[in-house]
Every structure is written in structure tokens, then in C-alpha cells.
Short mmCIF file of N, CA and C in Angstrom, two decimals:
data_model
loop_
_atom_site.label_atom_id
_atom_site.label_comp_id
_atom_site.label_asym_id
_atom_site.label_seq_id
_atom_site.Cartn_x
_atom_site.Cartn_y
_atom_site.Cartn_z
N UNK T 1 0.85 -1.21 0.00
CA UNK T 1 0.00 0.00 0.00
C UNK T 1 0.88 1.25 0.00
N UNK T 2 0.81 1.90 -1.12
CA UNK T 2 1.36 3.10 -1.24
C UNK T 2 0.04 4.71 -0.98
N UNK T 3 1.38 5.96 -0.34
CA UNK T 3 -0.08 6.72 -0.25
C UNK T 3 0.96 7.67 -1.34
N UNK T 4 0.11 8.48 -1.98
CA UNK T 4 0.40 8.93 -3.08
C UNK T 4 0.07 10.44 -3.05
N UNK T 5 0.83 11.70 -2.90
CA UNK T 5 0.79 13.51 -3.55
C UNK T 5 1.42 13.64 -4.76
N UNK T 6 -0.02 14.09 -5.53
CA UNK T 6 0.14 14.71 -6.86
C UNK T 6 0.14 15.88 -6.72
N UNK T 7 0.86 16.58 -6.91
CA UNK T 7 1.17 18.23 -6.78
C UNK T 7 0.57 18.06 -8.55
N UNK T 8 -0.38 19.65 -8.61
CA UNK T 8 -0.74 20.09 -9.71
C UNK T 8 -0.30 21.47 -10.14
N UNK T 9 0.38 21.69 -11.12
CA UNK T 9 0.52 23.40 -10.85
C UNK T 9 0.67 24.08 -12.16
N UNK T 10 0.34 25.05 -12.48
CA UNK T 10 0.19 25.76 -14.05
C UNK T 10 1.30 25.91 -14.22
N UNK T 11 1.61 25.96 -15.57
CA UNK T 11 2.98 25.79 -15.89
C UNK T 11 3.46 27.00 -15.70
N UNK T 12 5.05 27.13 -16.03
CA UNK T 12 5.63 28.28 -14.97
C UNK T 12 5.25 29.56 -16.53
N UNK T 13 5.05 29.07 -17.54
CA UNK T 13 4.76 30.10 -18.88
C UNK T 13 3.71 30.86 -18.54
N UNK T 14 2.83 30.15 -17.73
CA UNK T 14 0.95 30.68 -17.53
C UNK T 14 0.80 31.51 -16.53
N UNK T 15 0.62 32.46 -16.78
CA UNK T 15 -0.36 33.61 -15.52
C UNK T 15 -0.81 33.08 -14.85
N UNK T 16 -1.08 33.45 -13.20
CA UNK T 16 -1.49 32.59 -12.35
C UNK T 16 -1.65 33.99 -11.58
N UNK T 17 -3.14 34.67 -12.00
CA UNK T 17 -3.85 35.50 -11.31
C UNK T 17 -4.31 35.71 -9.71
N UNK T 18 -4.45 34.14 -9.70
CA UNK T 18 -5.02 33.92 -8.42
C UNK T 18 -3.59 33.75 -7.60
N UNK T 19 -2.45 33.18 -7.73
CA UNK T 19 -1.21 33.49 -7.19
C UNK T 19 -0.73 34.43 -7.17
N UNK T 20 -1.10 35.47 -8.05
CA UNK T 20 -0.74 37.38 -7.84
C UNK T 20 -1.41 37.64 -6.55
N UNK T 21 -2.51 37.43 -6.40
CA UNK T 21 -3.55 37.65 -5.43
C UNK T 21 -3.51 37.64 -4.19
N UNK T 22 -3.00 36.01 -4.05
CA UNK T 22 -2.68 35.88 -2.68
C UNK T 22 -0.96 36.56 -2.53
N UNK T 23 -0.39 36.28 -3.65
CA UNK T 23 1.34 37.58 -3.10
C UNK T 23 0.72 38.92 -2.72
N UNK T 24 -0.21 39.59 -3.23
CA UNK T 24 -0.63 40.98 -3.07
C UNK T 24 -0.92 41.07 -1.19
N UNK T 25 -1.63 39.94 -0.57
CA UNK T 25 -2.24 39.67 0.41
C UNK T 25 -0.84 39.15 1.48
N UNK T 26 -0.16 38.62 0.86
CA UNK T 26 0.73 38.06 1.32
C UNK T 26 1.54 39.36 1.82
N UNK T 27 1.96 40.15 0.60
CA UNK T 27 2.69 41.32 0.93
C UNK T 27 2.13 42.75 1.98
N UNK T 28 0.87 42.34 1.53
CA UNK T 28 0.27 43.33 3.06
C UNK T 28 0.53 42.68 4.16
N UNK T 29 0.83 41.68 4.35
CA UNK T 29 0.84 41.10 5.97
C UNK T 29 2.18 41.63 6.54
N UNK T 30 2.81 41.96 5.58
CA UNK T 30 4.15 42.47 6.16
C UNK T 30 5.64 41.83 4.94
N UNK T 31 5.46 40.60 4.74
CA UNK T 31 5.98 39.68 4.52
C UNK T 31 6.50 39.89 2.88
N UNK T 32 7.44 40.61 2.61
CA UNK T 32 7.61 41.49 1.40
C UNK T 32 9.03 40.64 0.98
N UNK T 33 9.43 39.74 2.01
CA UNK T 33 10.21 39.11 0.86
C UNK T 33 9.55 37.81 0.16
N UNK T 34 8.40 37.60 0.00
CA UNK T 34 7.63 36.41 -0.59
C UNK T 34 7.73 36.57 -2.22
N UNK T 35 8.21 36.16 -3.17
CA UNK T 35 7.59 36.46 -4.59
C UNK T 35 7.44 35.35 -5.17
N UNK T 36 6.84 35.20 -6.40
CA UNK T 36 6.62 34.06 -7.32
C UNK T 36 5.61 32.93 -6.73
N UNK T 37 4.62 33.77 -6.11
CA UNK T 37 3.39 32.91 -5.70
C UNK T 37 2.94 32.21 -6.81
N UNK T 38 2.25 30.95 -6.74
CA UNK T 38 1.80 29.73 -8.02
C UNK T 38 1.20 29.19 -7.38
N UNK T 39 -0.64 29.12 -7.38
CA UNK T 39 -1.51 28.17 -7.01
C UNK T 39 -1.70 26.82 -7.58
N UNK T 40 -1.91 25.73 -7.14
CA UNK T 40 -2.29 24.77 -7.48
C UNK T 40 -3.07 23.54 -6.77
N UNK T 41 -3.35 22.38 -7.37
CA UNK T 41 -3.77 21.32 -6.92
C UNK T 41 -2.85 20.56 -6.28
N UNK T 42 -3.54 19.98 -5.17
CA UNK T 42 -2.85 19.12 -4.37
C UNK T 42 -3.91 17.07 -4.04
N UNK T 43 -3.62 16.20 -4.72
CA UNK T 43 -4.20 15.15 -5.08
C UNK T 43 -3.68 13.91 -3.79
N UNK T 44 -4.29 13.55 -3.14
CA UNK T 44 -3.44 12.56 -1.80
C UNK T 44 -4.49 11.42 -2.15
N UNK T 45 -4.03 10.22 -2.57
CA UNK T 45 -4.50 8.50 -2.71
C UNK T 45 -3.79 7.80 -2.06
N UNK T 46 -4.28 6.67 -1.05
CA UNK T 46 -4.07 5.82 -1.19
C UNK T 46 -3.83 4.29 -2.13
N UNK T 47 -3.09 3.89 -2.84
CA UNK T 47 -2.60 3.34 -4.34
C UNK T 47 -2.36 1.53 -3.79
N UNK T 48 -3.24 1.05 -3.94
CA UNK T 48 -2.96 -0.86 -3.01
C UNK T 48 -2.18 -1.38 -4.23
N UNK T 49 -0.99 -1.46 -4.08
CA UNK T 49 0.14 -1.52 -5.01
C UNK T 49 0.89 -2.64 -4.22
N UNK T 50 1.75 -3.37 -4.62
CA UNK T 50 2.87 -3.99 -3.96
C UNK T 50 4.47 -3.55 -3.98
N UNK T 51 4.72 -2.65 -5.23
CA UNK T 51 5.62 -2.55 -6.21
C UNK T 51 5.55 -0.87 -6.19
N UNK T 52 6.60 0.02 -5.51
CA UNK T 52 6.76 1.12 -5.57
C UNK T 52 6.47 1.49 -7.10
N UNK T 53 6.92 0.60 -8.35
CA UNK T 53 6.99 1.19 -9.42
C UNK T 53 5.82 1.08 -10.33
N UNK T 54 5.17 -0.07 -9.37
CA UNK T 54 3.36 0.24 -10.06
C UNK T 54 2.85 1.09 -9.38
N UNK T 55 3.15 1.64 -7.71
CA UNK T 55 2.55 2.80 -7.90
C UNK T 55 2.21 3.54 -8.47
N UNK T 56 3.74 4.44 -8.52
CA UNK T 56 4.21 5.56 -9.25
C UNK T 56 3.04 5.68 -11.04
N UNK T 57 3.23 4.21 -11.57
CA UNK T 57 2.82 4.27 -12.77
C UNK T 57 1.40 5.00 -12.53
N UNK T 58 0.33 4.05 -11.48
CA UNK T 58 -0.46 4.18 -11.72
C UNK T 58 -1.39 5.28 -11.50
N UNK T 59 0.05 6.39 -10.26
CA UNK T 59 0.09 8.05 -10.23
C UNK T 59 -0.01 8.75 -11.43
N UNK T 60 0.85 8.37 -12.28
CA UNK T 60 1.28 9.05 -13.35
C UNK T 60 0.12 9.05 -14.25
N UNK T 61 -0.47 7.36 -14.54
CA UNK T 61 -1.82 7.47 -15.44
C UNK T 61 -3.06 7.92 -15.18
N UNK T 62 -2.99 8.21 -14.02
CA UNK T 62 -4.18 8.95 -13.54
C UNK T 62 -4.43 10.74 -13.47
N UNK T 63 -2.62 11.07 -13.35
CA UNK T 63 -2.27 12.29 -13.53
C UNK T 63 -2.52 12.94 -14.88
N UNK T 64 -2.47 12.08 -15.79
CA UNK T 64 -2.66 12.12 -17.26
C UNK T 64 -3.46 12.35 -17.98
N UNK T 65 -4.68 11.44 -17.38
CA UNK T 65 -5.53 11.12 -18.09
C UNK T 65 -6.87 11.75 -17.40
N UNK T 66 -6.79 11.83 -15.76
CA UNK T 66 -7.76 12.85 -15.15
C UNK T 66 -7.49 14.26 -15.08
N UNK T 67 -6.40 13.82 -13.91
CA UNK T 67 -6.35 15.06 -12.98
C UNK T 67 -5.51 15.96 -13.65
N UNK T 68 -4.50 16.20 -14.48
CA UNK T 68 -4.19 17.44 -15.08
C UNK T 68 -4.16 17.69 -16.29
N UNK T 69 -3.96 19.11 -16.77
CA UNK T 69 -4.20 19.37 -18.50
C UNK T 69 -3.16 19.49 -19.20
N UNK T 70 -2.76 18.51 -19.39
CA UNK T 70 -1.30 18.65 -20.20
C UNK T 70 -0.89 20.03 -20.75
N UNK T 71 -1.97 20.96 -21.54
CA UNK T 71 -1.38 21.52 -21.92
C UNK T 71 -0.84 22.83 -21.18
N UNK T 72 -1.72 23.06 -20.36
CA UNK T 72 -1.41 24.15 -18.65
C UNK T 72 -0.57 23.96 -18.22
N UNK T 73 -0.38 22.35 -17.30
CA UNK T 73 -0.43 22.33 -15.68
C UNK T 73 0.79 21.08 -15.85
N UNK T 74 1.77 21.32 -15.11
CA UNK T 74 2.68 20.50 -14.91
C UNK T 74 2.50 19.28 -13.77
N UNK T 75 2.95 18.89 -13.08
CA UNK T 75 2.21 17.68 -12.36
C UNK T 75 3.73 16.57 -11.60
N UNK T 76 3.77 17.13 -10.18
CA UNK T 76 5.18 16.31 -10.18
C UNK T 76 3.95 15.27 -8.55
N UNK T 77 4.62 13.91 -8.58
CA UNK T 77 4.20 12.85 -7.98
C UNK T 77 5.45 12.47 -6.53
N UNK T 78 4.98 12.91 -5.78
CA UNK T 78 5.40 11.76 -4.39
C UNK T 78 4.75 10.73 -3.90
N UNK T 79 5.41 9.74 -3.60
CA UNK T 79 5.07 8.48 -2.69
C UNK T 79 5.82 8.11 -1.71
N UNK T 80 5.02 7.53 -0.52
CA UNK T 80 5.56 7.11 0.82
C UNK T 80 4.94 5.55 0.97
N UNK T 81 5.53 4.61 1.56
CA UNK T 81 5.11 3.83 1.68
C UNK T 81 4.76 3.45 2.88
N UNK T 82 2.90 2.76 2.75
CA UNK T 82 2.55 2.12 4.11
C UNK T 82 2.70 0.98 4.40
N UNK T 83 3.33 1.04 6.01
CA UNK T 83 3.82 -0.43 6.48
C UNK T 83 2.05 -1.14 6.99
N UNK T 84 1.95 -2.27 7.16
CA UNK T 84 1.19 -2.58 7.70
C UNK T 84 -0.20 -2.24 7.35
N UNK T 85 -0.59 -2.09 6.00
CA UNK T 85 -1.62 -1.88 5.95
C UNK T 85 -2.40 -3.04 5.15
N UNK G 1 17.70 32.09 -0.81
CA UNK G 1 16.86 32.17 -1.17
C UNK G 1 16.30 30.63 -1.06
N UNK G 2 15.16 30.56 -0.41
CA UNK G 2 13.83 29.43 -0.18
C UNK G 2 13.04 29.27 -1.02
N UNK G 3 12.50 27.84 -1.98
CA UNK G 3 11.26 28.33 -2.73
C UNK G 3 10.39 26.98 -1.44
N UNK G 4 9.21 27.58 -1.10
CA UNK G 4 8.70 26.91 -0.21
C UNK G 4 7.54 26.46 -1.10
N UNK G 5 6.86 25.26 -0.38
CA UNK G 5 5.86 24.10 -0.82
C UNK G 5 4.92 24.36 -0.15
N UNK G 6 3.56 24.68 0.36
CA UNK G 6 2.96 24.54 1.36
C UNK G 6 1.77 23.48 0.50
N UNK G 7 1.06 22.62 1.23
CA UNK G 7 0.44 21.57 0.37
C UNK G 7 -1.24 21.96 1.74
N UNK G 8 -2.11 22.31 1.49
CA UNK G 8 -3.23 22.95 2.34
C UNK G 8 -4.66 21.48 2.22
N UNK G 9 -4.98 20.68 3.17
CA UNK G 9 -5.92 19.69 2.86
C UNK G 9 -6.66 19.64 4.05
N UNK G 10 -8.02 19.39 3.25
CA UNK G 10 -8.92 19.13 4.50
C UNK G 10 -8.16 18.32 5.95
N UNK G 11 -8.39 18.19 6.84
CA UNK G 11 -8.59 17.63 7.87
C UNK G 11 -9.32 16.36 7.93
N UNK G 12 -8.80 14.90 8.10
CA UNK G 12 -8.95 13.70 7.21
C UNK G 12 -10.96 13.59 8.47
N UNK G 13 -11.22 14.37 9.48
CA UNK G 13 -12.33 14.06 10.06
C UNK G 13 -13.17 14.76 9.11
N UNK G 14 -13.19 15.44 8.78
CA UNK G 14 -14.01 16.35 7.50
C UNK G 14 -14.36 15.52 6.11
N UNK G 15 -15.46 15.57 5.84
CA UNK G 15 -16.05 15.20 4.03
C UNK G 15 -15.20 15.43 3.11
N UNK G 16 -14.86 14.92 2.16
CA UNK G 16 -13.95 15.69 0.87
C UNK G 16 -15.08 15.21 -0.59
N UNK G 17 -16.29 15.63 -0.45
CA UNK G 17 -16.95 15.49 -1.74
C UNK G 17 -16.40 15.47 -3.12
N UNK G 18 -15.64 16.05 -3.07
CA UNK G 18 -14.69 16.55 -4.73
C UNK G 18 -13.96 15.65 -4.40
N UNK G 19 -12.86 15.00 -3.55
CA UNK G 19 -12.49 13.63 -3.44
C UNK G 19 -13.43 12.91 -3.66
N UNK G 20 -14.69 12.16 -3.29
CA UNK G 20 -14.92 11.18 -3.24
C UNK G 20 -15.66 11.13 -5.17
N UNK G 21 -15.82 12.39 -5.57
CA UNK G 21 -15.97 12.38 -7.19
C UNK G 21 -14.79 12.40 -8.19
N UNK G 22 -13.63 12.32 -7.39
CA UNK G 22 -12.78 12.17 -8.15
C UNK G 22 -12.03 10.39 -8.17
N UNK G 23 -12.35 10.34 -6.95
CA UNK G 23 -12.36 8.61 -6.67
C UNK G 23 -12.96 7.88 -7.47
N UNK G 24 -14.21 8.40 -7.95
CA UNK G 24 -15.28 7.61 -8.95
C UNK G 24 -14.74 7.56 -9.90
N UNK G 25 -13.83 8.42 -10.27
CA UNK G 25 -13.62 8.93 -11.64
C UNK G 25 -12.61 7.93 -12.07
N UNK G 26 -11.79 8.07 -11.19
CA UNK G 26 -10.46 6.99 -10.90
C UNK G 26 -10.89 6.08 -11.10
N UNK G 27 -11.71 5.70 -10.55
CA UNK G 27 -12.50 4.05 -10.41
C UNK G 27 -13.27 3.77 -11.91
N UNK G 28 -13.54 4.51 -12.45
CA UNK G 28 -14.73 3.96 -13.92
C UNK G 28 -13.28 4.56 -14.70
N UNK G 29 -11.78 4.85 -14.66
CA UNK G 29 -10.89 4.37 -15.95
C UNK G 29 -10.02 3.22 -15.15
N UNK G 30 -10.56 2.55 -14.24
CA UNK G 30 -10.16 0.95 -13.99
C UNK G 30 -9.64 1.18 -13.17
N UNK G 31 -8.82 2.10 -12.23
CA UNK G 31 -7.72 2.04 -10.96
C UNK G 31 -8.73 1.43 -10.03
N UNK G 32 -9.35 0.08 -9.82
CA UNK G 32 -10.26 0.07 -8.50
C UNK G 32 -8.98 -0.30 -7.27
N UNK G 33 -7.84 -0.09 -7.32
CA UNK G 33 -6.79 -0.14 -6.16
C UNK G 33 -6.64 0.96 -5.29
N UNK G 34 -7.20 2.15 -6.00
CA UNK G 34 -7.00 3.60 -5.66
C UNK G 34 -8.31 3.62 -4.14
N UNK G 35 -7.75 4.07 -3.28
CA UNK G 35 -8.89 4.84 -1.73
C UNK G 35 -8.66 5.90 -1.23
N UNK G 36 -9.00 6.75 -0.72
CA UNK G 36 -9.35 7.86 0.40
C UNK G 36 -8.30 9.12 -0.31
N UNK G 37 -9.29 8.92 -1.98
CA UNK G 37 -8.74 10.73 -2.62
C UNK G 37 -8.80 11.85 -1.56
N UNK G 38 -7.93 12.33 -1.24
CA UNK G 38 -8.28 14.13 -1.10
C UNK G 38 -7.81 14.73 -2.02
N UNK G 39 -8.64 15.94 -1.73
CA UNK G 39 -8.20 17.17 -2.39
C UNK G 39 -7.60 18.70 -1.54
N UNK G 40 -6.76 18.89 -2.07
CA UNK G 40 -6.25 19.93 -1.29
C UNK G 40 -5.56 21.12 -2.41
N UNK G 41 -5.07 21.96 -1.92
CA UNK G 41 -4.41 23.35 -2.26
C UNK G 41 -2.99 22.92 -2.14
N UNK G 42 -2.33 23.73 -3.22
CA UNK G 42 -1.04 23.62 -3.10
C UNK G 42 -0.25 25.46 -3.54
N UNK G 43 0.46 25.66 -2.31
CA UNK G 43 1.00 26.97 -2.70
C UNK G 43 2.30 27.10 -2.65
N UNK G 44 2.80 27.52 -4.06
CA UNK G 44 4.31 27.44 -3.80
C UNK G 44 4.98 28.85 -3.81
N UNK G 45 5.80 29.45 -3.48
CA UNK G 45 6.23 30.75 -3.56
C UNK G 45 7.91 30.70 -2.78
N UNK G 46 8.67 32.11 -3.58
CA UNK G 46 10.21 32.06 -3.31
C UNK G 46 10.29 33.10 -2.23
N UNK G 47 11.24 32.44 -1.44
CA UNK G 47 10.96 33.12 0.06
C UNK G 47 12.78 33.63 0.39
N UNK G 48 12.94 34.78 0.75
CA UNK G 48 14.11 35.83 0.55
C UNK G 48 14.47 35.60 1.92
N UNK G 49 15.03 34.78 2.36
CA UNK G 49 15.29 34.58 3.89
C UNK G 49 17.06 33.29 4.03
N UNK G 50 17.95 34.35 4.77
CA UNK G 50 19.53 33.38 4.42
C UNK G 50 19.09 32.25 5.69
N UNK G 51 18.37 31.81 6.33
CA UNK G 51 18.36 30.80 7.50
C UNK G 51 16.84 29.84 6.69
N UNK G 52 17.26 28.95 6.66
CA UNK G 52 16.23 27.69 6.83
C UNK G 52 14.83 28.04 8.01
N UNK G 53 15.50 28.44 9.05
CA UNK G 53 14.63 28.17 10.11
C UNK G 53 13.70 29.72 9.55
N UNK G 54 14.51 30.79 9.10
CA UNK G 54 13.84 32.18 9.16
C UNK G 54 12.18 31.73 7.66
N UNK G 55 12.89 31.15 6.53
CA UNK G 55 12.18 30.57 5.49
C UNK G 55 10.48 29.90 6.24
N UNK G 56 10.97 28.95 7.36
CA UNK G 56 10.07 28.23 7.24
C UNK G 56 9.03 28.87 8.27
N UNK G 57 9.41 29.94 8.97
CA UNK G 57 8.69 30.71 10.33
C UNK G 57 7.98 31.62 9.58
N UNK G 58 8.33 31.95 8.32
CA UNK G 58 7.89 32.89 7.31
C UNK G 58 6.70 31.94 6.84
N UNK G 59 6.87 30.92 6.55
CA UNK G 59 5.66 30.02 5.37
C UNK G 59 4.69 29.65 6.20
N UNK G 60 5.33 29.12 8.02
CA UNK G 60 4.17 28.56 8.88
C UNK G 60 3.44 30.31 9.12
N UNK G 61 3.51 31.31 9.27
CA UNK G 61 2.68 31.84 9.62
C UNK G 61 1.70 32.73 8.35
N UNK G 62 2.65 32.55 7.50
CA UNK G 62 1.82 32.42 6.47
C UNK G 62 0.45 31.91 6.11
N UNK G 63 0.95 30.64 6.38
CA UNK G 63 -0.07 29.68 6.38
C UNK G 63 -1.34 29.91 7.31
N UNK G 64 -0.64 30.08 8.96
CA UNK G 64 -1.54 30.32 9.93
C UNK G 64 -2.74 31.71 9.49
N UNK G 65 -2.32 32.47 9.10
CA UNK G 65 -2.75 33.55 8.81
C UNK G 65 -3.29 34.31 7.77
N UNK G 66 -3.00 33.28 6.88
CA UNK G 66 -3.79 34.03 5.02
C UNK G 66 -3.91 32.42 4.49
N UNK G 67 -3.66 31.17 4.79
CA UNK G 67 -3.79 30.20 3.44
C UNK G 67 -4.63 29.43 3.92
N UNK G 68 -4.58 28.58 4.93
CA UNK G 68 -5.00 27.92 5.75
C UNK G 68 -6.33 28.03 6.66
N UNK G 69 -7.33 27.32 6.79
CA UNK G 69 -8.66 27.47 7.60
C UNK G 69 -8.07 26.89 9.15
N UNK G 70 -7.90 27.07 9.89
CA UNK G 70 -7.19 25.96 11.13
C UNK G 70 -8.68 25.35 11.80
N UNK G 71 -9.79 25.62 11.15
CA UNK G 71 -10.84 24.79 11.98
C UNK G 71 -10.82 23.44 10.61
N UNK G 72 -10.94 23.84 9.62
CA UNK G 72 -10.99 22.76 8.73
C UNK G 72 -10.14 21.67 7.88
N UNK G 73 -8.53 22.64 7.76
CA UNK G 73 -7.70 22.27 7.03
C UNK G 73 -6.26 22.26 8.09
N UNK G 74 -5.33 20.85 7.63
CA UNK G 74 -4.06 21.04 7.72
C UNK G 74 -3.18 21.34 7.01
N UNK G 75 -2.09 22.16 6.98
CA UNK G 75 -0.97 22.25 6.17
C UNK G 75 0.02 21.86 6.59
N UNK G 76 1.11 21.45 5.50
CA UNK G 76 2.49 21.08 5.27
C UNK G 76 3.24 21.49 4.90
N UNK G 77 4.28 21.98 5.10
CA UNK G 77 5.58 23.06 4.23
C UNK G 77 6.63 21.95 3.97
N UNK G 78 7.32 22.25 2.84
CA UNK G 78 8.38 21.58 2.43
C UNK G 78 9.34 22.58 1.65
N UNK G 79 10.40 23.18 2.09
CA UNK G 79 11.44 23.62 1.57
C UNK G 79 12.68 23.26 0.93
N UNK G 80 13.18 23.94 -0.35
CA UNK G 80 14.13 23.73 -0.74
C UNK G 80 15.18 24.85 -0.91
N UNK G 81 15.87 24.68 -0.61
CA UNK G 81 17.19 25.78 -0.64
C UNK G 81 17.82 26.42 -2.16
N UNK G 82 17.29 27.52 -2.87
CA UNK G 82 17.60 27.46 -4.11
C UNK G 82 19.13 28.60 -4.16
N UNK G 83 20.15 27.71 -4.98
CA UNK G 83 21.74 28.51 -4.78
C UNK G 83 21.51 29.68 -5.84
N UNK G 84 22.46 30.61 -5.77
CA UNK G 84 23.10 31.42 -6.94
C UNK G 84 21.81 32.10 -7.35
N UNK G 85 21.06 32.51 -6.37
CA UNK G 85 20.25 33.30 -6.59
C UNK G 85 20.35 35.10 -5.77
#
């Protein structure tokens, strides 16, 4: 049993309005050395895998084919593995 | 220079409706191995701070204070140290 974060995030080419937004908010709090705010998706599965590398795969095909838009959004995958489950 | 990770998700006692429709989704292109989708926020931004510890006191209150719901959601920071910047 693998548990699985898909980080989702617009690619670094794309405007990311809503990440201006919160830097604007960010920078009123005081906090003025913050820049290059980038919103995105954050995806957490549990993956009943045996094989770290069928995880991963079956992160990746799901990353693909659901959860992000190739042509936007870049998409990087962590996994941890559960003992005992 | 810090570019920090903060990854923002329900609180696993809380509903995740948009998880459990994205689970389906997962599930009818065949992953039936896949369980307990969340969905969460992911905010990344470059943080102007020469100490590790100063970076991450910067992102947790960040968090506490503009990203984060603390009745509904937990967050996670993950930093990386970016050189020659």
C-alpha cells in the first residue's frame, strides 16, 4: 500500500492570477520578501500496489488522463510507503 | 533564497466530496486499487530569507494567517534551498 501527492501546478509560462492575489495579500501582511506565488492542486491516494513502481505508474496514469491538462499544468508525484496496511 | 511548498488539505475528520468524485472517476478508468482521494491546495512561492529556520517561520505563519482554515484544514511546508540566486 502506497499513499500517493500529486502536486498540480500551471505551468511556470501561464499567468497565475489567483497566485498574484494571494502575493498581493501576502505582501500586506508584512511579509515582502515572498515572490513568485503559483496556485495549485494538491491530489493525496491511497494506491494498493505492492511494487513502488506500479505505484508511481499508476500516479502518473491517472495524472494524465484525469487530474491534469497537459497543456497548462505541470504535475510532479510523491510516494511514501505504508507499512502494515 | 527558499522556494517553499505549502500543500493545504482538508482535515482527514471532514467530508472531501470533490475527493470522493474524483475517486469515482479513478474508479470507472479501472484504478479500482486507488482509496481515500483528497483534495487539497497547493502553494508554492520564493521566500528571501539566508536561515532555513527564518524561510520556514515565514511560510508557517503564512499559512496560519492568510492560506489555511485551522478549523478545517491542515498544512504542510516543504522547503528547498535554491543557490546562486
Amino acid at each position: 500500500m502506497y499513499h500517493s501527492k500529486i502536486t498540480i501546478i500551471l505551468r511556470k509560462s501561464i499567468l497565475d492570477p489567483q497566485g498574484k492575489a494571494v502575493e498581493l495579500g501576502i505582501h500586506s501582511l508584512g511579509y515582502t520578501g515572498v515572490a513568485n506565488v503559483r496556485i495549485g492542486k494538491c491530489v493525496e491516494m491511497d494506491i494498493d500496489a505492492n511494487q513502488r513502481d506500479e505505484a508511481e505508474k499508476i500516479s502518473r496514469e491517472i495524472s494524465d488522463k484525469l487530474l491534469a491538462n497537459p497543456i497548462m499544468e505541470d504535475f510532479s508525484i510523491s510516494l511514501e510507503e505504508h507499512k502494515g496496511l
